[in-house]
mmCIF file of C-alpha atoms in Angstrom:
data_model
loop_
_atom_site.group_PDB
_atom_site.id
_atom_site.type_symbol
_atom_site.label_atom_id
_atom_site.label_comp_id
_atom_site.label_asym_id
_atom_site.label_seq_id
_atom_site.Cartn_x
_atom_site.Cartn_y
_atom_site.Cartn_z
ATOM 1 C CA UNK A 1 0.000 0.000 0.000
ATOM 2 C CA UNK A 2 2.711 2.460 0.819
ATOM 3 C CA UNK A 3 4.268 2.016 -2.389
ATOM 4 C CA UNK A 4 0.977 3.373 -4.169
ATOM 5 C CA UNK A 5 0.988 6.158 -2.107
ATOM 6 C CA UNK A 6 4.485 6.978 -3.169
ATOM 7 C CA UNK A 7 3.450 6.144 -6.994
ATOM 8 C CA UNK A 8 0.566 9.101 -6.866
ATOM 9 C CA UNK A 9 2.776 11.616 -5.677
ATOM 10 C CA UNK A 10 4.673 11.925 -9.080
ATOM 11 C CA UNK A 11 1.719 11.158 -10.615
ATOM 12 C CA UNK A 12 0.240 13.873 -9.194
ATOM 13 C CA UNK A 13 3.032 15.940 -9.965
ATOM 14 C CA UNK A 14 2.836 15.153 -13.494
ATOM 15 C CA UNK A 15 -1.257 16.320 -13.931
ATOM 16 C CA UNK A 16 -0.387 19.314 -12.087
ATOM 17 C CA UNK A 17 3.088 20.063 -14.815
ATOM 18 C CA UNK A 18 0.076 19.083 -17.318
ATOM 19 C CA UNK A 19 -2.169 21.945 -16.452
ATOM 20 C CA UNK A 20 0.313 24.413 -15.752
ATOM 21 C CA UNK A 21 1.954 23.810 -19.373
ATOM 22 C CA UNK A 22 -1.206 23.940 -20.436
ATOM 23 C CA UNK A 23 -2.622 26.786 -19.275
ATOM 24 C CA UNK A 24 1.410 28.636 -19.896
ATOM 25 C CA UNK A 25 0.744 27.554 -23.363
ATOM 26 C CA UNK A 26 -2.796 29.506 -24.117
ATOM 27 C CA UNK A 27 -3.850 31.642 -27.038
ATOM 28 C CA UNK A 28 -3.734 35.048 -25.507
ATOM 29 C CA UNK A 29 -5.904 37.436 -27.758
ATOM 30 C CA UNK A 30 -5.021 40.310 -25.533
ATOM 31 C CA UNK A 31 -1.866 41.501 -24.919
ATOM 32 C CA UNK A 32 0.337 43.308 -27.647
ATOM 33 C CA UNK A 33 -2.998 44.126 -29.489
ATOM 34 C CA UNK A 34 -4.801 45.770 -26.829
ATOM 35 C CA UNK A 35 -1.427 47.259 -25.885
ATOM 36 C CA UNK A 36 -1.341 48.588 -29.385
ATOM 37 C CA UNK A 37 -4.570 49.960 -28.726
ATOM 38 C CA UNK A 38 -4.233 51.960 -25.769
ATOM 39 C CA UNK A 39 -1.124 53.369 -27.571
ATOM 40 C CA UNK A 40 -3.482 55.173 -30.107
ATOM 41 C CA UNK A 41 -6.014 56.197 -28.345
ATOM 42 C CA UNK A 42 -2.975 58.129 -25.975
ATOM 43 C CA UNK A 43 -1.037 59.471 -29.526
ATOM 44 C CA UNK A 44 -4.680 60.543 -30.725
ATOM 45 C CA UNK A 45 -5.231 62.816 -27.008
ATOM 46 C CA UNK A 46 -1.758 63.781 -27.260
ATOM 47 C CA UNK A 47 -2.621 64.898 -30.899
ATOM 48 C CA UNK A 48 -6.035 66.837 -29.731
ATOM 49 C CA UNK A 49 -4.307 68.309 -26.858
ATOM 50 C CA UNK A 50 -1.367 69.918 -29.042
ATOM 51 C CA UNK A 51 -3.861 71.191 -31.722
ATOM 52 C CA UNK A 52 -6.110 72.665 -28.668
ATOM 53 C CA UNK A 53 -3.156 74.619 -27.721
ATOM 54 C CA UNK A 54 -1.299 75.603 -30.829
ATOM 55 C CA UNK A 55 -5.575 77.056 -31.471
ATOM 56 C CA UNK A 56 -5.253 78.722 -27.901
ATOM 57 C CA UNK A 57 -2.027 80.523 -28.885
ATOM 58 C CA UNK A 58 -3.276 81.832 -32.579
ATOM 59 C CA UNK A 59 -6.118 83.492 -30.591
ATOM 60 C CA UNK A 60 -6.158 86.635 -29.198
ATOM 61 C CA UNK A 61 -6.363 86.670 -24.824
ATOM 62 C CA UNK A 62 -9.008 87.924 -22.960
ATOM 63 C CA UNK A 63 -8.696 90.565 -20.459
ATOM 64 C CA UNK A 64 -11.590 89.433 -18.381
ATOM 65 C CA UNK A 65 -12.920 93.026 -18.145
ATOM 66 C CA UNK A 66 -16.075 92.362 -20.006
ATOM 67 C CA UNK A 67 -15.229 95.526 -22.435
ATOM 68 C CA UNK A 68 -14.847 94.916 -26.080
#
């Protein structure tokens, strides 16, 4: 009996290698693409942002006073 006890622990050992290699292994549809994604959305704000102040520059400041 105790040697089936010692058989099942690297038998064990072997299921658990299984799943881990196996779930290592997985398709991963995130990653670089969503990475890739988040990049152009922040080059897109960074764009807006640039135009919204090179706009802000070309126009003429406002005292504040109310008085045209």
């Amino acid at each position: 009996m105790a040697a089936l006890v010692w058989l099942l622990i690297p038998v064990a050992a072997a299921v658990v290698a299984l799943l881990w290699g196996t779930w290592a292994a997985r398709n991963r549809k995130s990653g670089d693409i969503s990475e890739l994604a988040g990049y152009a959305r922040f080059r897109e704000a960074m764009e807006r942002r640039e135009a919204m102040e090179h706009r802000e520059a070309r126009e003429p400041q406002d005292s504040g006073t109310g008085v045209s």
